[in-house]
CSV table of C-alpha atoms in Angstrom, one decimal:
chain,number,residue,atom,x,y,z
A,187,MET,CA,35.9,-23.4,-18.4
A,188,LYS,CA,32.6,-25.0,-17.5
A,189,SER,CA,32.9,-23.8,-13.9
A,190,ILE,CA,33.5,-20.2,-15.0
A,191,LYS,CA,30.4,-20.4,-17.2
A,192,HIS,CA,28.3,-21.8,-14.4
A,193,LEU,CA,29.5,-19.0,-12.1
A,194,ILE,CA,28.6,-16.3,-14.6
A,195,VAL,CA,25.1,-17.8,-15.1
A,196,THR,CA,24.6,-18.0,-11.3
A,197,ILE,CA,25.6,-14.4,-10.8
A,198,TYR,CA,23.3,-13.3,-13.6
A,199,LEU,CA,20.3,-15.2,-12.2
A,200,ILE,CA,20.9,-13.8,-8.7
A,201,ALA,CA,21.1,-10.2,-10.1
A,202,PHE,CA,18.0,-10.8,-12.2
A,203,ASN,CA,16.0,-12.0,-9.2
A,204,GLN,CA,17.1,-9.1,-7.0
A,205,LEU,CA,16.1,-6.6,-9.7
A,206,THR,CA,12.6,-8.1,-10.1
A,207,ALA,CA,12.1,-8.2,-6.4
A,208,GLN,CA,12.5,-4.4,-6.2
A,209,TYR,CA,8.8,-4.0,-7.2
A,210,THR,CA,7.5,-5.7,-4.1
A,211,ASP,CA,10.1,-5.6,-1.4
A,212,GLU,CA,10.4,-1.8,-1.2
A,213,ILE,CA,7.8,0.7,-0.1
A,214,ASN,CA,5.2,1.6,-2.7
A,215,THR,CA,4.3,5.2,-2.2
A,216,ASN,CA,2.3,7.8,-4.1
A,217,ARG,CA,4.4,10.7,-2.9
A,218,PRO,CA,5.4,13.3,-3.9
A,219,GLY,CA,3.0,13.4,-6.8
A,220,ASN,CA,-0.8,13.7,-6.8
A,221,SER,CA,-1.4,10.5,-8.7
A,222,ALA,CA,-2.3,7.1,-7.2
A,223,GLY,CA,-0.4,4.0,-8.3
A,224,ALA,CA,-2.3,0.9,-9.4
A,225,PHE,CA,-0.8,-1.4,-6.8
A,226,SER,CA,-2.0,-1.7,-3.3
A,227,VAL,CA,0.2,-1.7,-0.2
A,228,GLY,CA,-0.4,-5.4,0.4
A,229,LYS,CA,-2.7,-7.4,2.7
A,230,LYS,CA,-2.4,-6.4,6.4
A,231,VAL,CA,0.1,-3.6,5.6
A,232,LEU,CA,-0.3,-0.2,7.1
A,233,GLN,CA,1.3,2.8,5.3
A,234,VAL,CA,1.4,6.5,6.2
A,235,GLU,CA,2.3,9.2,3.7
A,236,ALA,CA,2.6,12.7,5.1
A,237,GLY,CA,4.1,16.1,4.2
A,238,VAL,CA,4.3,19.8,4.9
A,239,TYR,CA,4.0,22.4,2.1
A,240,TYR,CA,4.2,26.1,1.5
A,241,ALA,CA,1.3,27.6,-0.6
A,242,ASN,CA,1.2,30.9,-2.5
A,243,GLU,CA,-1.9,31.8,-4.4
A,244,SER,CA,-3.0,35.0,-6.2
A,245,HIS,CA,-5.8,35.9,-8.5
A,246,SER,CA,-5.4,38.6,-11.2
A,247,VAL,CA,-9.1,39.2,-11.6
A,248,LEU,CA,-10.5,38.8,-8.1
A,249,ASN,CA,-7.3,40.6,-6.8
A,250,TYR,CA,-6.5,38.6,-3.8
A,251,ASP,CA,-3.4,36.9,-2.3
A,252,ALA,CA,-3.1,34.0,0.0
A,253,ASN,CA,0.1,32.7,1.6
A,254,GLY,CA,0.5,30.0,4.2
A,255,PHE,CA,1.4,26.4,5.1
A,256,GLY,CA,-0.4,23.1,5.1
A,257,VAL,CA,-0.1,19.4,6.0
A,258,ASP,CA,-1.3,16.5,3.9
A,259,LEU,CA,-1.8,13.0,5.3
A,260,THR,CA,-2.7,9.8,3.5
A,261,THR,CA,-3.3,6.5,5.4
A,262,ARG,CA,-3.4,3.3,3.4
A,263,TYR,CA,-4.3,-0.2,4.6
A,264,GLY,CA,-4.4,-3.5,2.7
A,265,LEU,CA,-7.6,-5.3,3.6
A,266,LEU,CA,-8.8,-8.9,3.0
A,267,LYS,CA,-6.9,-9.4,-0.3
A,268,GLU,CA,-3.6,-8.3,-1.8
A,269,GLU,CA,-5.5,-6.4,-4.4
A,270,LEU,CA,-7.7,-4.4,-2.1
A,271,GLU,CA,-6.7,-1.2,-0.3
A,272,LEU,CA,-8.6,1.4,1.8
A,273,SER,CA,-7.3,4.9,2.1
A,274,LEU,CA,-8.0,8.2,3.9
A,275,ASP,CA,-6.8,11.5,2.4
A,276,LEU,CA,-6.6,14.6,4.6
A,277,GLN,CA,-5.3,18.1,3.8
A,278,PHE,CA,-5.2,20.8,6.4
A,279,GLN,CA,-4.1,24.4,5.6
A,280,MET,CA,-3.6,27.7,7.4
A,281,ASP,CA,-2.9,30.9,5.5
A,282,GLN,CA,-3.5,34.7,5.4
A,283,TYR,CA,-6.0,35.8,2.8
A,284,THR,CA,-5.6,39.4,1.6
A,285,THR,CA,-7.8,41.5,-0.7
A,286,GLY,CA,-7.3,45.2,-0.8
A,287,ILE,CA,-7.2,46.4,2.8
A,288,PHE,CA,-9.0,43.3,4.1
A,289,LYS,CA,-7.0,40.6,5.7
A,290,LYS,CA,-8.1,37.3,7.2
A,291,ASN,CA,-6.4,34.3,8.8
A,292,ARG,CA,-7.9,31.1,7.5
A,293,ASN,CA,-7.5,27.5,8.6
A,294,GLY,CA,-9.3,24.2,8.2
A,295,LEU,CA,-9.5,20.9,6.3
A,296,ARG,CA,-9.4,21.5,2.6
A,297,GLN,CA,-9.8,17.8,1.7
A,298,THR,CA,-11.3,14.7,3.5
A,299,THR,CA,-11.7,11.7,1.2
A,300,LEU,CA,-12.3,8.1,2.2
A,301,GLY,CA,-12.1,5.5,-0.5
A,302,GLY,CA,-11.1,2.0,-1.7
A,303,LYS,CA,-8.9,0.8,-4.6
A,304,TYR,CA,-8.9,-2.6,-6.2
A,305,LEU,CA,-6.3,-4.1,-8.6
A,306,PHE,CA,-8.1,-5.7,-11.5
A,307,TYR,CA,-5.1,-6.7,-13.6
A,308,ASP,CA,-1.5,-7.3,-12.6
A,309,PRO,CA,0.8,-8.1,-15.6
A,310,PHE,CA,3.6,-9.2,-13.2
A,311,LYS,CA,1.5,-12.2,-12.1
A,312,ALA,CA,1.9,-13.7,-15.5
A,313,LYS,CA,4.6,-16.3,-16.0
A,314,GLU,CA,8.0,-14.9,-15.2
A,315,LYS,CA,10.2,-14.4,-18.2
A,316,LYS,CA,13.4,-16.4,-17.7
A,317,PRO,CA,16.8,-15.0,-18.9
A,318,ASN,CA,18.4,-16.3,-22.0
A,319,ILE,CA,21.9,-17.4,-21.0
A,320,TYR,CA,23.0,-17.7,-24.7
A,321,SER,CA,21.9,-14.3,-26.0
A,322,TRP,CA,22.8,-10.8,-24.6
A,323,ARG,CA,20.5,-9.2,-27.2
A,324,ALA,CA,17.5,-11.3,-26.2
A,325,ASN,CA,17.9,-10.2,-22.5
A,326,HIS,CA,18.3,-6.5,-23.3
A,327,LYS,CA,15.8,-5.9,-26.1
A,328,PHE,CA,12.6,-4.1,-25.4
A,329,ASP,CA,9.8,-6.3,-24.1
A,330,TRP,CA,6.6,-5.1,-25.9
A,331,LYS,CA,4.5,-6.9,-23.3
A,332,ARG,CA,5.6,-4.1,-20.8
A,333,LEU,CA,3.2,-1.8,-22.7
A,334,ILE,CA,0.4,-3.7,-21.0
A,335,PRO,CA,-0.4,-1.8,-17.8
A,336,ALA,CA,-1.6,-2.8,-14.4
A,337,ILE,CA,-5.2,-1.6,-14.0
A,338,SER,CA,-7.0,-0.5,-10.9
A,339,GLY,CA,-10.3,1.1,-10.0
A,340,TYR,CA,-11.0,3.6,-7.2
A,341,VAL,CA,-14.2,4.8,-5.6
A,342,GLY,CA,-14.5,7.1,-2.7
A,343,VAL,CA,-16.5,9.8,-1.0
A,344,ASN,CA,-15.6,13.5,-0.2
A,345,TYR,CA,-16.6,15.1,3.0
A,346,THR,CA,-16.7,18.9,2.7
A,347,MET,CA,-16.6,20.8,6.0
A,348,ASN,CA,-18.1,24.2,6.6
A,349,ASN,CA,-15.0,26.2,7.1
A,350,ASP,CA,-13.0,29.1,5.5
A,351,TYR,CA,-12.3,27.0,2.4
A,352,ALA,CA,-15.8,25.8,1.8
A,353,ILE,CA,-17.6,26.9,-1.4
A,354,PRO,CA,-21.1,28.2,-0.9
A,355,ASP,CA,-23.9,25.7,-1.5
A,356,GLU,CA,-21.4,22.9,-2.0
A,357,LEU,CA,-22.6,19.4,-1.1
A,358,THR,CA,-21.3,18.0,2.2
A,359,LEU,CA,-20.9,14.5,0.6
A,360,SER,CA,-19.9,13.8,-3.0
A,361,PRO,CA,-18.6,10.7,-4.8
A,362,LYS,CA,-15.3,10.3,-6.5
A,363,ALA,CA,-14.2,7.7,-9.1
A,364,MET,CA,-11.0,7.0,-10.8
A,365,LEU,CA,-9.4,4.6,-13.3
A,366,ILE,CA,-5.7,3.9,-12.7
A,367,THR,CA,-3.0,2.5,-15.0
A,368,GLN,CA,0.6,1.8,-14.3
A,369,HIS,CA,3.3,0.9,-16.9
A,370,HIS,CA,6.8,-0.4,-16.0
A,371,LEU,CA,8.6,0.2,-19.3
A,372,ASP,CA,11.8,-1.1,-17.8
A,373,ARG,CA,13.5,-1.3,-14.5
A,374,ARG,CA,13.9,2.5,-14.3
A,375,TRP,CA,11.0,4.1,-16.1
A,376,VAL,CA,7.4,3.9,-14.7
A,377,ILE,CA,4.4,5.8,-16.0
A,378,VAL,CA,1.2,6.2,-13.9
A,379,ALA,CA,-2.0,7.6,-15.3
A,380,ASN,CA,-5.2,8.5,-13.4
A,381,PHE,CA,-8.5,9.4,-15.1
A,382,PHE,CA,-10.8,10.8,-12.5
A,383,ALA,CA,-14.3,12.3,-11.9
A,384,ASP,CA,-14.4,14.2,-8.6
A,385,LYS,CA,-17.2,15.7,-6.5
A,386,ILE,CA,-19.8,14.1,-8.7
A,387,ILE,CA,-23.3,15.6,-8.5
A,388,SER,CA,-21.9,18.6,-6.7
A,389,LYS,CA,-21.7,22.1,-8.2
A,390,THR,CA,-17.9,21.9,-8.0
A,391,PHE,CA,-17.9,18.7,-10.1
A,392,ASN,CA,-14.7,18.3,-12.1
A,393,TYR,CA,-12.9,15.7,-14.2
A,394,GLY,CA,-9.5,15.2,-15.7
A,395,TYR,CA,-6.2,13.3,-15.7
A,396,ILE,CA,-2.9,13.0,-13.9
A,397,ILE,CA,0.1,11.6,-15.7
A,398,THR,CA,3.3,10.9,-13.6
A,399,VAL,CA,6.6,9.8,-15.0
A,400,THR,CA,9.1,8.4,-12.6
A,401,TYR,CA,12.8,7.6,-13.3
A,402,GLY,CA,14.9,5.5,-11.0
A,403,ILE,CA,18.4,7.1,-10.9
A,404,ASN,CA,19.9,4.4,-8.7
A,405,GLU,CA,18.8,2.2,-5.8
A,406,LYS,CA,18.2,5.2,-3.5
A,407,TRP,CA,17.3,8.2,-5.7
A,408,SER,CA,14.5,8.7,-8.1
A,409,ALA,CA,13.0,11.7,-10.0
A,410,MET,CA,9.5,12.4,-11.1
A,411,LEU,CA,7.6,14.8,-13.5
A,412,GLU,CA,3.9,15.1,-13.4
A,413,ASN,CA,1.1,16.9,-15.3
A,414,ARG,CA,-2.4,17.3,-13.9
A,415,GLY,CA,-5.3,18.6,-16.1
A,416,ILE,CA,-8.6,19.7,-14.4
A,417,LYS,CA,-11.8,20.7,-16.2
A,418,GLY,CA,-14.9,21.9,-14.3
A,419,ASN,CA,-17.6,24.5,-14.2
A,420,TYR,CA,-16.1,26.1,-11.0
A,421,TYR,CA,-12.3,25.5,-11.6
A,422,SER,CA,-10.2,24.4,-14.5
A,423,ASP,CA,-6.4,24.4,-14.7
A,424,GLY,CA,-3.2,22.6,-15.7
A,425,ILE,CA,-0.5,22.0,-13.0
A,426,PHE,CA,3.0,20.7,-13.4
A,427,THR,CA,5.0,19.1,-10.6
A,428,VAL,CA,8.7,18.1,-10.4
A,429,GLY,CA,10.2,16.2,-7.5
A,430,GLY,CA,12.5,13.5,-6.2
A,431,THR,CA,12.6,10.8,-3.6
A,432,TYR,CA,15.3,9.2,-1.4
A,433,LEU,CA,14.9,5.7,0.0
A,434,LEU,CA,16.3,5.4,3.5
A,435,ASN,CA,15.3,1.8,3.9
A,436,LYS,CA,12.8,-0.6,2.4
A,437,ASN,CA,10.0,0.8,4.7
A,438,LEU,CA,11.0,4.5,4.8
A,439,GLN,CA,11.2,7.1,2.1
A,440,LEU,CA,11.8,10.9,2.0
A,441,ASP,CA,10.6,13.2,-0.8
A,442,ALA,CA,10.5,16.9,-2.0
A,443,SER,CA,8.6,18.6,-4.8
A,444,ILE,CA,7.5,21.9,-6.3
A,445,SER,CA,4.3,22.6,-8.3
A,446,LYS,CA,3.2,25.4,-10.6
A,447,ASN,CA,0.1,26.0,-12.6
A,448,ILE,CA,-0.3,27.6,-16.1
A,449,LYS,CA,-3.0,30.2,-15.2
A,450,SER,CA,-3.2,33.5,-13.4
A,451,THR,CA,-6.8,33.0,-12.2
A,452,PRO,CA,-5.5,31.8,-9.8
A,453,ASP,CA,-1.7,31.7,-9.9
A,454,LEU,CA,-0.5,28.8,-7.8
A,455,LEU,CA,2.9,27.9,-6.4
A,456,TYR,CA,3.4,25.0,-4.0
A,457,GLY,CA,6.6,23.5,-2.5
A,458,GLY,CA,6.9,20.8,0.1
A,459,VAL,CA,8.7,17.9,1.7
A,460,GLY,CA,7.4,14.6,3.0
A,461,VAL,CA,7.9,11.1,4.3
A,462,SER,CA,6.4,7.7,3.7
A,463,TRP,CA,6.5,4.9,6.2
A,464,ARG,CA,5.3,1.4,6.1
A,465,LEU,CA,4.5,-1.2,8.7
A,466,ASP,CA,4.5,-4.7,7.1
A,467,LYS,CA,5.4,-7.1,9.9
A,468,ASN,CA,2.0,-8.9,9.5
A,469,HIS,CA,2.2,-9.3,5.7
A,470,GLN,CA,2.9,-12.6,4.1
A,471,ASP,CA,3.9,-12.9,0.5
A,472,PRO,CA,1.3,-14.8,-1.5
A,473,LYS,CA,2.3,-17.9,-3.5
A,474,ILE,CA,1.8,-17.3,-7.2
A,475,LYS,CA,1.4,-20.2,-9.6
A,476,GLU,CA,0.6,-19.7,-13.3
A,477,GLY,CA,-0.5,-16.2,-12.7
A,478,LYS,CA,-2.9,-17.0,-9.8
A,479,GLU,CA,-2.6,-16.8,-6.1
A,480,VAL,CA,-2.5,-20.1,-4.4
A,481,LYS,CA,-3.6,-20.6,-0.8
A,482,GLU,CA,-1.2,-22.7,1.1
A,483,VAL,CA,-2.5,-25.2,3.7
A,484,LYS,CA,-0.3,-25.4,6.8
A,485,LYS,CA,0.4,-28.9,7.9
A,486,GLU,CA,2.1,-29.9,11.2
A,487,GLU,CA,5.1,-32.0,10.4
A,488,LYS,CA,6.6,-34.4,12.9
A,489,LYS,CA,10.4,-34.2,13.2
A,490,LYS,CA,12.2,-37.5,13.2
A,491,SER,CA,15.8,-38.4,13.7
A,492,LYS,CA,17.6,-39.6,10.6
A,493,THR,CA,19.2,-42.5,12.6
A,494,GLY,CA,15.9,-43.5,14.2
A,495,ILE,CA,17.2,-42.7,17.7
A,496,LEU,CA,15.4,-39.9,19.6
A,497,SER,CA,17.5,-36.9,20.5
A,498,GLU,CA,17.6,-35.5,24.0
A,499,GLU,CA,15.2,-32.7,23.0
A,500,GLU,CA,12.8,-35.2,21.4
A,501,LEU,CA,13.0,-37.4,24.6
A,502,ASP,CA,12.0,-34.4,26.7
A,503,LYS,CA,9.1,-33.5,24.5
A,504,ALA,CA,7.9,-37.2,24.5
A,505,ALA,CA,8.2,-37.2,28.4
A,506,GLU,CA,6.2,-34.0,28.7
A,507,LYS,CA,3.5,-35.4,26.3
A,508,ALA,CA,3.3,-38.6,28.3
A,509,GLU,CA,3.0,-36.6,31.6
A,510,ARG,CA,0.2,-34.5,30.2
A,511,LYS,CA,-1.6,-37.6,29.0
A,512,LYS,CA,-1.2,-39.3,32.4
A,513,LYS,CA,-2.7,-36.3,34.2
A,514,LYS,CA,-5.6,-36.1,31.7
A,515,ASN,CA,-6.4,-39.8,32.3
A,516,GLU,CA,-6.2,-39.4,36.1
A,517,LYS,CA,-8.5,-36.4,35.9
A,518,ASN,CA,-11.0,-38.4,33.8
A,519,LYS,CA,-10.8,-41.3,36.2
A,520,ILE,CA,-11.6,-39.0,39.2
A,521,GLU,CA,-14.5,-37.5,37.3
A,522,GLU,CA,-15.9,-40.9,36.6
A,523,VAL,CA,-15.5,-42.2,40.2
A,524,LYS,CA,-16.9,-39.0,41.8
A,525,PRO,CA,-20.5,-39.4,40.6
A,526,VAL,CA,-20.5,-43.1,41.9
A,527,GLU,CA,-19.3,-42.1,45.3
A,528,GLU,CA,-21.9,-39.3,45.5
A,529,LYS,CA,-24.7,-41.7,44.6
A,530,LYS,CA,-23.5,-44.3,47.2
A,531,LYS,CA,-23.5,-41.5,49.8
A,532,ARG,CA,-27.0,-40.5,49.0
A,533,VAL,CA,-28.2,-44.2,49.3
A,534,ASP,CA,-26.5,-44.5,52.8
A,535,ASP,CA,-28.1,-41.3,53.9
A,536,LEU,CA,-31.6,-42.6,52.9
A,537,GLU,CA,-31.0,-45.9,54.7
A,538,GLU,CA,-30.0,-44.1,57.9
A,539,SER,CA,-33.0,-41.8,57.7
A,540,GLY,CA,-35.2,-44.9,57.2
A,541,ASN,CA,-33.9,-46.5,60.3
């Protein structure tokens, strides 16, 4: 009976550890939504998130239509610390703009933003909650501490190019700032909220929010619903996005989404597919102790045989070490003798010249 109980406890602990590891072991991507998660990709980790989309835009007052395709690309890199991330966001679009009898083919970068994000608070660094092996209810009841979110801050700069999508008199450079929160309500539900101020000091300044709700269907599939609210002097709107993702492996994820706004000035419809890829071979998991990252000091340990008798491999290493030491000593001896011989030669030369 005791052995069965121990087996059940062991299986439960293994399952618990695997579930909690899902937050860090798998790719952490912002696609297919428009919000940014609170967590960075990790120190020395490079991540690329890209997609292609179809765009349909019409305006009931200005009486124009625009149809075309675009590519969006986000490159993220973890720099210096686990909490710090640099990112570059690019969006290129090409479409046909029609108003009345006038038609024009447009193309160019619609967005170029360089910024950095820092994780100020991570609730998962706190002391890990251990399972209660005596109470099923204690292990499955809602943990109110999960309402405390991870919190990050983002600052960046927009670079506006003079192309078909540029707004007259818009500033070339303009700042962007954002507060990011991320709640893990349980192992399936995640809520991300962004509160942003974009193109600050520019005539196209706008502010708003993005709320993204993600549900993990199983280990591979997940679904998301997002609402974005924008308020500005030049443009205000509300946009809804629905999408899903499929995890091919821990470093590769596919996604698809469709977006629709609530206005007709303009009326927007977007649909696209994308992929996220991560390169993490240089990343090392930090050691966390009592909620703080601990730097480990590497020490070279000498391997010794348990019996006290050196193995064949250890004998070979010892012989190589002795040979290197012998060569080094001989080299030093030669270098010491050489100056004496040169000095003696110079004395002999002087004596011969004197004679």
